């Protein structure tokens, strides 16, 4: 017989989600600090390193905010990796094609890519709501098509050279310290959290994930909310792709392969349930940090990619097992 | 009927079985006894505890107290699998068949005959054995056919064959007749007679009391989780040529009904208040959804509670869902305060002030993982908007808290997740949701199913309050006493439209003229 899941009120739930995550973050930091010191390296726990880690996780972070919404409705978006690359390619092509004035055409490229991302997301939303295609399948199809399309229009090669200004946007540092990508990341987090917690739309998102039929019978326009959620995720993914492309100074059709899984992993580690209804933007943020600090720290202490992959797998498993042990939070 | 020497022996005894769920005593020292070759009918209203008793027998739910003996041996049924090994088979209303496997594969699922010492299925043997089983119950069916191509009645036969393949000594049939046609029903009765002849003990659960006299030997009546009594009807069942048979059936059936419902009406379970009938609030005309219901017309007025009843499957819920915009309507008009309205979705209905409390609270009424507050306000968040998009959380909390107080929702706070609440309190949360939308018309679909007696009275009292405030209330219910006790008028539906085909309208009764038997007739 199935055990009745335990249920907690919001405050307890927050504690149960964030407590272990923050503890894990602290533990990681201490371990890497101690091991690093032992190896004679400078301090791991420094402001510069913190900014570095935030910068490294900003692309995934922006996508993860959108992915959190999608997963909260009980859906999934596998197309984000391809969309990352495609958005960069589009922006780079528009910039190249337009020429002068450079600033104007780069701006136009950004707008075109963002619009495309949102539209592709809306298309997924339409397939999911109107034609009842499972999100897994709809976005799997988009993932493949977008990747192919990006490679087709660029002949598989990065779009470059590009004007210097193209790369300067992504490499700009506020006060000489804070990279612009981190600002975008923080902005996405704040917007996402506000949208989820303070607006009617956010309430509907969680209601649909909790029980779609009940939500529908309570007058929630399920189709519209879902469509907007996929469009939101597509738009944020395009934004992340633009940041990445700008940092690289090129529009590469090859980036972002497999990133959809890294993003989903961060969202899940952050306590968002794949069956929908439960989760938070804050959880996703901390989940992503746990993963990023781990990867960064392992590199720091000399563990290379293969070892990092194994460790990441174990962390995902541990996070989900912990979730089970806590009961249905 | 000539009993084989085997028959008549007691094969199943349940004594003093009790079971509690949080907040509800589902079973209180219930007894049940089944003999080999007997069809033992188990009757009682919804919520009387029949299902729980059968779940215990099937090993799906452990008992708190009591004893079960099979063939005189005390047993402790640990799991559904164990129940099967003990010779107990259940045939639920929802069949446990895998739709894309064949008849034979379904019968032997997990126990496929194999070639000795190999992992390979011995298909010829499997088909032969399946054919034998079907022949035993006189059913002619291609054992290679995929189950999804079969009619409901044929699928039921497959279930029964499957039960026999487990050497079942006791077969429980839960409302086996609910979805069958007249002709299929006769086939089922013949099958039951055949099983009885082979010494199988049958527990037969049905709401259609006339049916019991087709094959039944004894009847056990339950009420509110308690054993009420047992009647022997074998003589009426067997003597089909008795000139007084019809009269005897009526008399016995009425006796059973009295046992099922007794007291209740006199015990103040229904705190019905009568108000003056006011203006018309909702009127529907000629509602039709092809193949589901047909030409439904009625009106609801201020100050009254109207009941909509009839057998399960008659299309009552479907009518309510269509009025609420949850299902499409093919024909017909809906009027609110005399003005025609269009309802294409629940949003439309809610905007016009129509609310539906669904039969299935957990899956269609509530978001179980959300708090009392969030569930209460979900259908009318626009009320709480500050500016264009932001929710005013303080106003939300105050509004939810006020409703929780008014409805006496028993929860530690409005932040409590509704999953943890009892059935009665969950129903109150759903009601709070519709009060928050200021509904003018509320449709209750089986409002007190799965709710204990105390909470029922609370829900009924809330209905009075609603009516006093001018809300028009429609109650869909299979519990006749609820309908009689709480409603001013009653509409009876039968197989998609009213039984009184001449007038083209629902049969419309003042509730005090209605008896249980008339509705089930």
Short mmCIF file of N, CA and C in Angstrom, two decimals, chain A residues 90-234:
data_model
loop_
_atom_site.label_atom_id
_atom_site.label_comp_id
_atom_site.label_asym_id
_atom_site.label_seq_id
_atom_site.Cartn_x
_atom_site.Cartn_y
_atom_site.Cartn_z
N UNK A 90 21.39 33.58 -35.08
CA UNK A 90 20.50 34.57 -35.69
C UNK A 90 21.03 35.98 -35.46
N UNK A 91 21.41 36.26 -34.21
CA UNK A 91 21.88 37.61 -33.88
C UNK A 91 23.15 37.93 -34.68
N UNK A 92 24.06 36.96 -34.74
CA UNK A 92 25.32 37.17 -35.47
C UNK A 92 25.05 37.41 -36.95
N UNK A 93 24.13 36.64 -37.51
CA UNK A 93 23.80 36.79 -38.94
C UNK A 93 23.20 38.16 -39.22
N UNK A 94 22.27 38.58 -38.35
CA UNK A 94 21.65 39.89 -38.54
C UNK A 94 22.73 40.97 -38.47
N UNK A 95 23.65 40.85 -37.53
CA UNK A 95 24.71 41.84 -37.37
C UNK A 95 25.60 41.89 -38.61
N UNK A 96 26.01 40.73 -39.09
CA UNK A 96 26.86 40.65 -40.27
C UNK A 96 26.15 41.23 -41.49
N UNK A 97 24.90 40.82 -41.64
CA UNK A 97 24.13 41.20 -42.83
C UNK A 97 23.87 42.71 -42.84
N UNK A 98 23.63 43.29 -41.65
CA UNK A 98 23.25 44.68 -41.58
C UNK A 98 24.43 45.63 -41.79
N UNK A 99 25.57 45.33 -41.24
CA UNK A 99 26.71 46.23 -41.36
C UNK A 99 26.52 47.48 -40.51
N UNK A 100 26.60 48.64 -41.15
CA UNK A 100 26.52 49.89 -40.40
C UNK A 100 25.09 50.41 -40.32
N UNK A 101 24.70 51.16 -39.30
CA UNK A 101 25.49 51.35 -38.07
C UNK A 101 25.44 50.09 -37.19
N UNK A 102 26.60 49.70 -36.73
CA UNK A 102 26.77 48.43 -36.03
C UNK A 102 25.84 48.29 -34.82
N UNK A 103 25.82 49.34 -33.99
CA UNK A 103 25.04 49.27 -32.75
C UNK A 103 23.57 48.96 -33.06
N UNK A 104 23.07 49.61 -34.08
CA UNK A 104 21.66 49.42 -34.44
C UNK A 104 21.39 47.98 -34.85
N UNK A 105 22.26 47.44 -35.67
CA UNK A 105 22.05 46.09 -36.17
C UNK A 105 22.25 45.04 -35.10
N UNK A 106 23.18 45.29 -34.17
CA UNK A 106 23.33 44.35 -33.04
C UNK A 106 22.04 44.35 -32.22
N UNK A 107 21.54 45.58 -31.97
CA UNK A 107 20.26 45.69 -31.23
C UNK A 107 19.16 44.94 -31.96
N UNK A 108 19.12 45.13 -33.29
CA UNK A 108 18.11 44.44 -34.10
C UNK A 108 18.27 42.94 -33.99
N UNK A 109 19.51 42.48 -33.98
CA UNK A 109 19.80 41.03 -33.85
C UNK A 109 19.27 40.49 -32.53
N UNK A 110 19.50 41.27 -31.47
CA UNK A 110 19.01 40.84 -30.15
C UNK A 110 17.48 40.73 -30.17
N UNK A 111 16.87 41.74 -30.72
CA UNK A 111 15.40 41.73 -30.72
C UNK A 111 14.88 40.55 -31.56
N UNK A 112 15.51 40.35 -32.73
CA UNK A 112 15.08 39.25 -33.60
C UNK A 112 15.22 37.91 -32.88
N UNK A 113 16.35 37.72 -32.22
CA UNK A 113 16.60 36.44 -31.54
C UNK A 113 15.60 36.22 -30.40
N UNK A 114 15.37 37.30 -29.62
CA UNK A 114 14.42 37.17 -28.50
C UNK A 114 13.02 36.85 -29.02
N UNK A 115 12.62 37.54 -30.09
CA UNK A 115 11.29 37.30 -30.65
C UNK A 115 11.19 35.86 -31.14
N UNK A 116 12.26 35.40 -31.78
CA UNK A 116 12.26 34.05 -32.31
C UNK A 116 12.15 33.01 -31.19
N UNK A 117 12.91 33.26 -30.12
CA UNK A 117 12.87 32.34 -28.99
C UNK A 117 11.46 32.24 -28.40
N UNK A 118 10.85 33.41 -28.20
CA UNK A 118 9.51 33.43 -27.62
C UNK A 118 8.51 32.76 -28.56
N UNK A 119 8.68 33.01 -29.86
CA UNK A 119 7.75 32.43 -30.82
C UNK A 119 7.88 30.91 -30.86
N UNK A 120 9.13 30.44 -30.89
CA UNK A 120 9.34 28.99 -30.89
C UNK A 120 8.71 28.36 -29.65
N UNK A 121 8.88 29.04 -28.50
CA UNK A 121 8.28 28.55 -27.26
C UNK A 121 6.75 28.51 -27.37
N UNK A 122 6.20 29.59 -27.93
CA UNK A 122 4.74 29.65 -28.09
C UNK A 122 4.26 28.52 -28.99
N UNK A 123 5.07 28.22 -30.00
CA UNK A 123 4.72 27.12 -30.90
C UNK A 123 4.65 25.79 -30.13
N UNK A 124 5.65 25.59 -29.28
CA UNK A 124 5.62 24.39 -28.42
C UNK A 124 4.35 24.40 -27.58
N UNK A 125 4.06 25.55 -26.99
CA UNK A 125 2.87 25.67 -26.16
C UNK A 125 1.62 25.30 -26.93
N UNK A 126 1.57 25.73 -28.18
CA UNK A 126 0.42 25.43 -29.03
C UNK A 126 0.31 23.93 -29.28
N UNK A 127 1.46 23.32 -29.59
CA UNK A 127 1.46 21.87 -29.85
C UNK A 127 1.00 21.11 -28.60
N UNK A 128 1.48 21.59 -27.45
CA UNK A 128 1.16 20.89 -26.20
C UNK A 128 -0.31 21.06 -25.82
N UNK A 129 -0.83 22.28 -25.97
CA UNK A 129 -2.20 22.52 -25.50
C UNK A 129 -3.23 22.19 -26.57
N UNK A 130 -2.98 22.61 -27.80
CA UNK A 130 -3.98 22.47 -28.83
C UNK A 130 -4.02 21.05 -29.39
N UNK A 131 -2.84 20.46 -29.57
CA UNK A 131 -2.79 19.14 -30.20
C UNK A 131 -2.45 18.03 -29.21
N UNK A 132 -2.37 18.40 -27.95
CA UNK A 132 -2.14 17.42 -26.88
C UNK A 132 -0.91 16.55 -27.13
N UNK A 133 0.13 17.15 -27.71
CA UNK A 133 1.39 16.42 -27.87
C UNK A 133 2.17 16.54 -26.56
N UNK A 134 2.69 15.44 -26.04
CA UNK A 134 3.43 15.54 -24.78
C UNK A 134 4.62 16.49 -24.94
N UNK A 135 4.86 17.35 -23.93
CA UNK A 135 5.95 18.33 -24.02
C UNK A 135 7.29 17.67 -24.35
N UNK A 136 7.52 16.49 -23.81
CA UNK A 136 8.78 15.79 -24.07
C UNK A 136 8.97 15.62 -25.58
N UNK A 137 7.94 15.17 -26.25
CA UNK A 137 8.02 14.92 -27.70
C UNK A 137 8.11 16.22 -28.48
N UNK A 138 7.23 17.17 -28.15
CA UNK A 138 7.20 18.43 -28.90
C UNK A 138 8.55 19.12 -28.84
N UNK A 139 9.15 19.16 -27.63
CA UNK A 139 10.42 19.88 -27.51
C UNK A 139 11.59 19.05 -28.01
N UNK A 140 11.44 17.74 -27.99
CA UNK A 140 12.47 16.88 -28.60
C UNK A 140 12.55 17.15 -30.09
N UNK A 141 11.39 17.29 -30.71
CA UNK A 141 11.34 17.59 -32.14
C UNK A 141 11.97 18.95 -32.42
N UNK A 142 11.61 19.93 -31.57
CA UNK A 142 12.15 21.27 -31.76
C UNK A 142 13.67 21.27 -31.54
N UNK A 143 14.11 20.51 -30.55
CA UNK A 143 15.54 20.42 -30.24
C UNK A 143 16.32 19.98 -31.47
N UNK A 144 15.82 18.95 -32.13
CA UNK A 144 16.49 18.42 -33.31
C UNK A 144 16.40 19.41 -34.48
N UNK A 145 15.22 19.92 -34.72
CA UNK A 145 15.02 20.81 -35.86
C UNK A 145 15.85 22.09 -35.74
N UNK A 146 15.82 22.68 -34.55
CA UNK A 146 16.55 23.94 -34.36
C UNK A 146 18.05 23.74 -34.53
N UNK A 147 18.54 22.63 -33.98
CA UNK A 147 19.97 22.34 -34.09
C UNK A 147 20.33 22.21 -35.57
N UNK A 148 19.50 21.46 -36.28
CA UNK A 148 19.75 21.26 -37.71
C UNK A 148 19.67 22.56 -38.48
N UNK A 149 18.64 23.35 -38.17
CA UNK A 149 18.44 24.61 -38.87
C UNK A 149 19.64 25.54 -38.66
N UNK A 150 20.12 25.60 -37.41
CA UNK A 150 21.28 26.44 -37.10
C UNK A 150 22.49 26.02 -37.92
N UNK A 151 22.68 24.72 -38.02
CA UNK A 151 23.82 24.21 -38.79
C UNK A 151 23.63 24.44 -40.28
N UNK A 152 22.39 24.31 -40.74
CA UNK A 152 22.11 24.50 -42.17
C UNK A 152 22.45 25.92 -42.62
N UNK A 153 21.93 26.91 -41.88
CA UNK A 153 22.10 28.28 -42.36
C UNK A 153 23.51 28.79 -42.14
N UNK A 154 24.32 28.12 -41.34
CA UNK A 154 25.70 28.58 -41.14
C UNK A 154 26.70 27.61 -41.77
N UNK A 155 26.17 26.58 -42.40
CA UNK A 155 27.04 25.55 -42.96
C UNK A 155 27.87 24.88 -41.86
N UNK A 156 27.36 24.92 -40.66
CA UNK A 156 28.03 24.26 -39.54
C UNK A 156 29.21 25.02 -38.96
N UNK A 157 29.45 26.25 -39.50
CA UNK A 157 30.62 27.00 -39.01
C UNK A 157 30.16 28.21 -38.20
N UNK A 158 30.96 28.63 -37.23
CA UNK A 158 30.59 29.81 -36.44
C UNK A 158 30.49 31.04 -37.34
N UNK A 159 29.51 31.89 -37.04
CA UNK A 159 29.36 33.14 -37.78
C UNK A 159 30.34 34.16 -37.21
N UNK A 160 31.38 34.48 -37.99
CA UNK A 160 32.38 35.47 -37.60
C UNK A 160 33.15 35.84 -38.87
N UNK A 161 33.92 36.88 -38.93
CA UNK A 161 34.15 37.82 -37.83
C UNK A 161 32.96 38.75 -37.64
N UNK A 162 32.90 39.28 -36.43
CA UNK A 162 31.83 40.22 -36.11
C UNK A 162 32.46 41.51 -35.60
N UNK A 163 31.75 42.62 -35.69
CA UNK A 163 32.31 43.88 -35.19
C UNK A 163 32.70 43.75 -33.71
N UNK A 164 33.64 44.54 -33.30
CA UNK A 164 34.16 44.44 -31.93
C UNK A 164 33.07 44.69 -30.89
N UNK A 165 32.17 45.59 -31.24
CA UNK A 165 31.11 45.95 -30.30
C UNK A 165 30.28 44.73 -29.91
N UNK A 166 30.12 43.76 -30.84
CA UNK A 166 29.31 42.56 -30.60
C UNK A 166 29.78 41.85 -29.33
N UNK A 167 31.09 41.69 -29.24
CA UNK A 167 31.65 40.98 -28.10
C UNK A 167 31.73 41.85 -26.86
N UNK A 168 31.85 43.15 -27.09
CA UNK A 168 32.02 44.04 -25.92
C UNK A 168 30.79 44.01 -25.00
N UNK A 169 29.62 43.81 -25.59
CA UNK A 169 28.40 43.78 -24.77
C UNK A 169 28.53 42.69 -23.70
N UNK A 170 28.91 41.51 -24.13
CA UNK A 170 28.95 40.38 -23.22
C UNK A 170 30.14 40.42 -22.27
N UNK A 171 31.17 41.12 -22.68
CA UNK A 171 32.37 41.13 -21.82
C UNK A 171 32.44 42.36 -20.93
N UNK A 172 31.42 43.24 -21.05
CA UNK A 172 31.41 44.45 -20.25
C UNK A 172 31.30 44.10 -18.77
N UNK A 173 32.04 44.86 -17.97
CA UNK A 173 31.98 44.60 -16.52
C UNK A 173 31.60 45.87 -15.79
N UNK A 174 30.51 45.77 -15.03
CA UNK A 174 30.04 46.92 -14.27
C UNK A 174 31.02 47.20 -13.13
N UNK A 175 31.36 48.45 -12.92
CA UNK A 175 32.34 48.85 -11.90
C UNK A 175 33.64 48.06 -12.09
N UNK A 176 33.88 47.61 -13.29
CA UNK A 176 35.12 46.88 -13.56
C UNK A 176 35.16 45.51 -12.88
N UNK A 177 34.06 45.10 -12.28
CA UNK A 177 34.09 43.84 -11.53
C UNK A 177 32.96 42.89 -11.91
N UNK A 178 31.76 43.47 -12.00
CA UNK A 178 30.60 42.61 -12.16
C UNK A 178 30.25 42.45 -13.65
N UNK A 179 30.41 41.25 -14.19
CA UNK A 179 30.14 41.03 -15.62
C UNK A 179 28.66 41.27 -15.92
N UNK A 180 28.39 41.73 -17.12
CA UNK A 180 27.02 42.04 -17.49
C UNK A 180 26.15 40.78 -17.48
N UNK A 181 26.73 39.64 -17.75
CA UNK A 181 25.95 38.40 -17.76
C UNK A 181 25.40 38.09 -16.37
N UNK A 182 26.19 38.43 -15.34
CA UNK A 182 25.71 38.21 -13.98
C UNK A 182 24.50 39.11 -13.70
N UNK A 183 24.57 40.33 -14.25
CA UNK A 183 23.43 41.23 -14.06
C UNK A 183 22.17 40.66 -14.72
N UNK A 184 22.35 40.16 -15.92
CA UNK A 184 21.21 39.53 -16.60
C UNK A 184 20.65 38.37 -15.76
N UNK A 185 21.56 37.57 -15.24
CA UNK A 185 21.20 36.41 -14.42
C UNK A 185 20.36 36.86 -13.23
N UNK A 186 20.89 37.87 -12.52
CA UNK A 186 20.17 38.34 -11.33
C UNK A 186 18.81 38.93 -11.72
N UNK A 187 18.80 39.67 -12.84
CA UNK A 187 17.53 40.25 -13.29
C UNK A 187 16.51 39.14 -13.59
N UNK A 188 16.98 38.08 -14.26
CA UNK A 188 16.08 36.97 -14.60
C UNK A 188 15.53 36.32 -13.32
N UNK A 189 16.42 36.15 -12.34
CA UNK A 189 15.98 35.56 -11.07
C UNK A 189 14.92 36.41 -10.39
N UNK A 190 15.18 37.71 -10.33
CA UNK A 190 14.25 38.60 -9.63
C UNK A 190 12.90 38.62 -10.36
N UNK A 191 12.97 38.75 -11.70
CA UNK A 191 11.72 38.76 -12.47
C UNK A 191 10.98 37.44 -12.28
N UNK A 192 11.71 36.33 -12.38
CA UNK A 192 11.08 35.02 -12.27
C UNK A 192 10.42 34.83 -10.91
N UNK A 193 11.15 35.20 -9.85
CA UNK A 193 10.61 35.01 -8.51
C UNK A 193 9.39 35.90 -8.30
N UNK A 194 9.46 37.12 -8.80
CA UNK A 194 8.33 38.04 -8.66
C UNK A 194 7.11 37.49 -9.39
N UNK A 195 7.35 37.07 -10.62
CA UNK A 195 6.27 36.55 -11.44
C UNK A 195 5.61 35.34 -10.76
N UNK A 196 6.45 34.47 -10.21
CA UNK A 196 5.91 33.23 -9.63
C UNK A 196 5.18 33.49 -8.31
N UNK A 197 5.72 34.38 -7.49
CA UNK A 197 5.19 34.51 -6.14
C UNK A 197 4.18 35.63 -5.96
N UNK A 198 4.26 36.64 -6.83
CA UNK A 198 3.45 37.82 -6.55
C UNK A 198 2.32 38.02 -7.54
N UNK A 199 2.27 37.26 -8.61
CA UNK A 199 1.24 37.54 -9.62
C UNK A 199 0.25 36.38 -9.76
N UNK A 200 -0.87 36.73 -10.39
CA UNK A 200 -1.90 35.75 -10.67
C UNK A 200 -1.34 34.65 -11.60
N UNK A 201 -0.54 35.10 -12.58
CA UNK A 201 0.04 34.15 -13.53
C UNK A 201 0.84 33.07 -12.80
N UNK A 202 1.67 33.49 -11.83
CA UNK A 202 2.49 32.53 -11.09
C UNK A 202 1.63 31.53 -10.33
N UNK A 203 0.54 32.04 -9.75
CA UNK A 203 -0.36 31.17 -9.00
C UNK A 203 -0.97 30.13 -9.94
N UNK A 204 -1.36 30.60 -11.13
CA UNK A 204 -1.94 29.68 -12.10
C UNK A 204 -0.93 28.61 -12.53
N UNK A 205 0.33 29.02 -12.69
CA UNK A 205 1.36 28.06 -13.10
C UNK A 205 1.43 26.92 -12.09
N UNK A 206 1.47 27.27 -10.81
CA UNK A 206 1.58 26.21 -9.79
C UNK A 206 0.29 25.41 -9.67
N UNK A 207 -0.83 26.09 -9.87
CA UNK A 207 -2.11 25.37 -9.80
C UNK A 207 -2.20 24.33 -10.91
N UNK A 208 -1.77 24.70 -12.11
CA UNK A 208 -1.83 23.76 -13.23
C UNK A 208 -0.94 22.56 -12.97
N UNK A 209 0.26 22.84 -12.45
CA UNK A 209 1.17 21.73 -12.14
C UNK A 209 0.63 20.85 -11.02
N UNK A 210 -0.08 21.46 -10.08
CA UNK A 210 -0.62 20.70 -8.96
C UNK A 210 -1.75 19.80 -9.39
N UNK A 211 -2.64 20.31 -10.23
CA UNK A 211 -3.76 19.51 -10.71
C UNK A 211 -4.44 20.27 -11.85
N UNK A 212 -4.12 19.86 -13.06
CA UNK A 212 -4.57 20.61 -14.22
C UNK A 212 -6.10 20.66 -14.32
N UNK A 213 -6.75 19.54 -14.03
CA UNK A 213 -8.20 19.48 -14.18
C UNK A 213 -8.89 20.39 -13.15
N UNK A 214 -8.41 20.34 -11.91
CA UNK A 214 -8.98 21.23 -10.89
C UNK A 214 -8.79 22.68 -11.29
N UNK A 215 -7.61 22.98 -11.83
CA UNK A 215 -7.34 24.36 -12.24
C UNK A 215 -8.31 24.78 -13.34
N UNK A 216 -8.51 23.90 -14.31
CA UNK A 216 -9.41 24.21 -15.41
C UNK A 216 -10.83 24.46 -14.88
N UNK A 217 -11.26 23.60 -13.95
CA UNK A 217 -12.61 23.72 -13.41
C UNK A 217 -12.72 24.87 -12.42
N UNK A 218 -11.58 25.51 -12.10
CA UNK A 218 -11.65 26.72 -11.29
C UNK A 218 -11.55 27.94 -12.18
N UNK A 219 -11.69 27.74 -13.48
CA UNK A 219 -11.72 28.87 -14.39
C UNK A 219 -10.36 29.33 -14.87
N UNK A 220 -9.30 28.55 -14.63
CA UNK A 220 -7.99 28.93 -15.14
C UNK A 220 -7.92 28.59 -16.63
N UNK A 221 -7.47 29.55 -17.43
CA UNK A 221 -7.31 29.30 -18.86
C UNK A 221 -6.00 28.54 -19.06
N UNK A 222 -6.10 27.23 -18.90
CA UNK A 222 -4.91 26.39 -18.87
C UNK A 222 -4.08 26.54 -20.15
N UNK A 223 -4.76 26.55 -21.30
CA UNK A 223 -4.04 26.61 -22.57
C UNK A 223 -3.22 27.89 -22.66
N UNK A 224 -3.83 29.00 -22.27
CA UNK A 224 -3.11 30.26 -22.41
C UNK A 224 -1.91 30.32 -21.47
N UNK A 225 -2.12 29.88 -20.23
CA UNK A 225 -1.03 29.94 -19.27
C UNK A 225 0.15 29.07 -19.74
N UNK A 226 -0.17 27.88 -20.22
CA UNK A 226 0.91 27.00 -20.67
C UNK A 226 1.65 27.60 -21.86
N UNK A 227 0.89 28.14 -22.80
CA UNK A 227 1.51 28.76 -23.97
C UNK A 227 2.47 29.87 -23.53
N UNK A 228 2.03 30.70 -22.59
CA UNK A 228 2.88 31.78 -22.11
C UNK A 228 4.13 31.24 -21.41
N UNK A 229 3.96 30.14 -20.69
CA UNK A 229 5.10 29.57 -19.96
C UNK A 229 6.18 29.10 -20.93
N UNK A 230 5.78 28.42 -21.99
CA UNK A 230 6.77 27.95 -22.96
C UNK A 230 7.39 29.13 -23.71
N UNK A 231 6.58 30.16 -24.00
CA UNK A 231 7.11 31.35 -24.67
C UNK A 231 8.12 32.05 -23.77
N UNK A 232 7.79 32.13 -22.48
CA UNK A 232 8.68 32.75 -21.49
C UNK A 232 10.01 32.01 -21.45
N UNK A 233 9.94 30.69 -21.39
CA UNK A 233 11.16 29.88 -21.34
C UNK A 233 11.97 30.06 -22.63
N UNK A 234 11.27 30.08 -23.78
CA UNK A 234 11.96 30.27 -25.06
C UNK A 234 12.66 31.62 -25.12
#
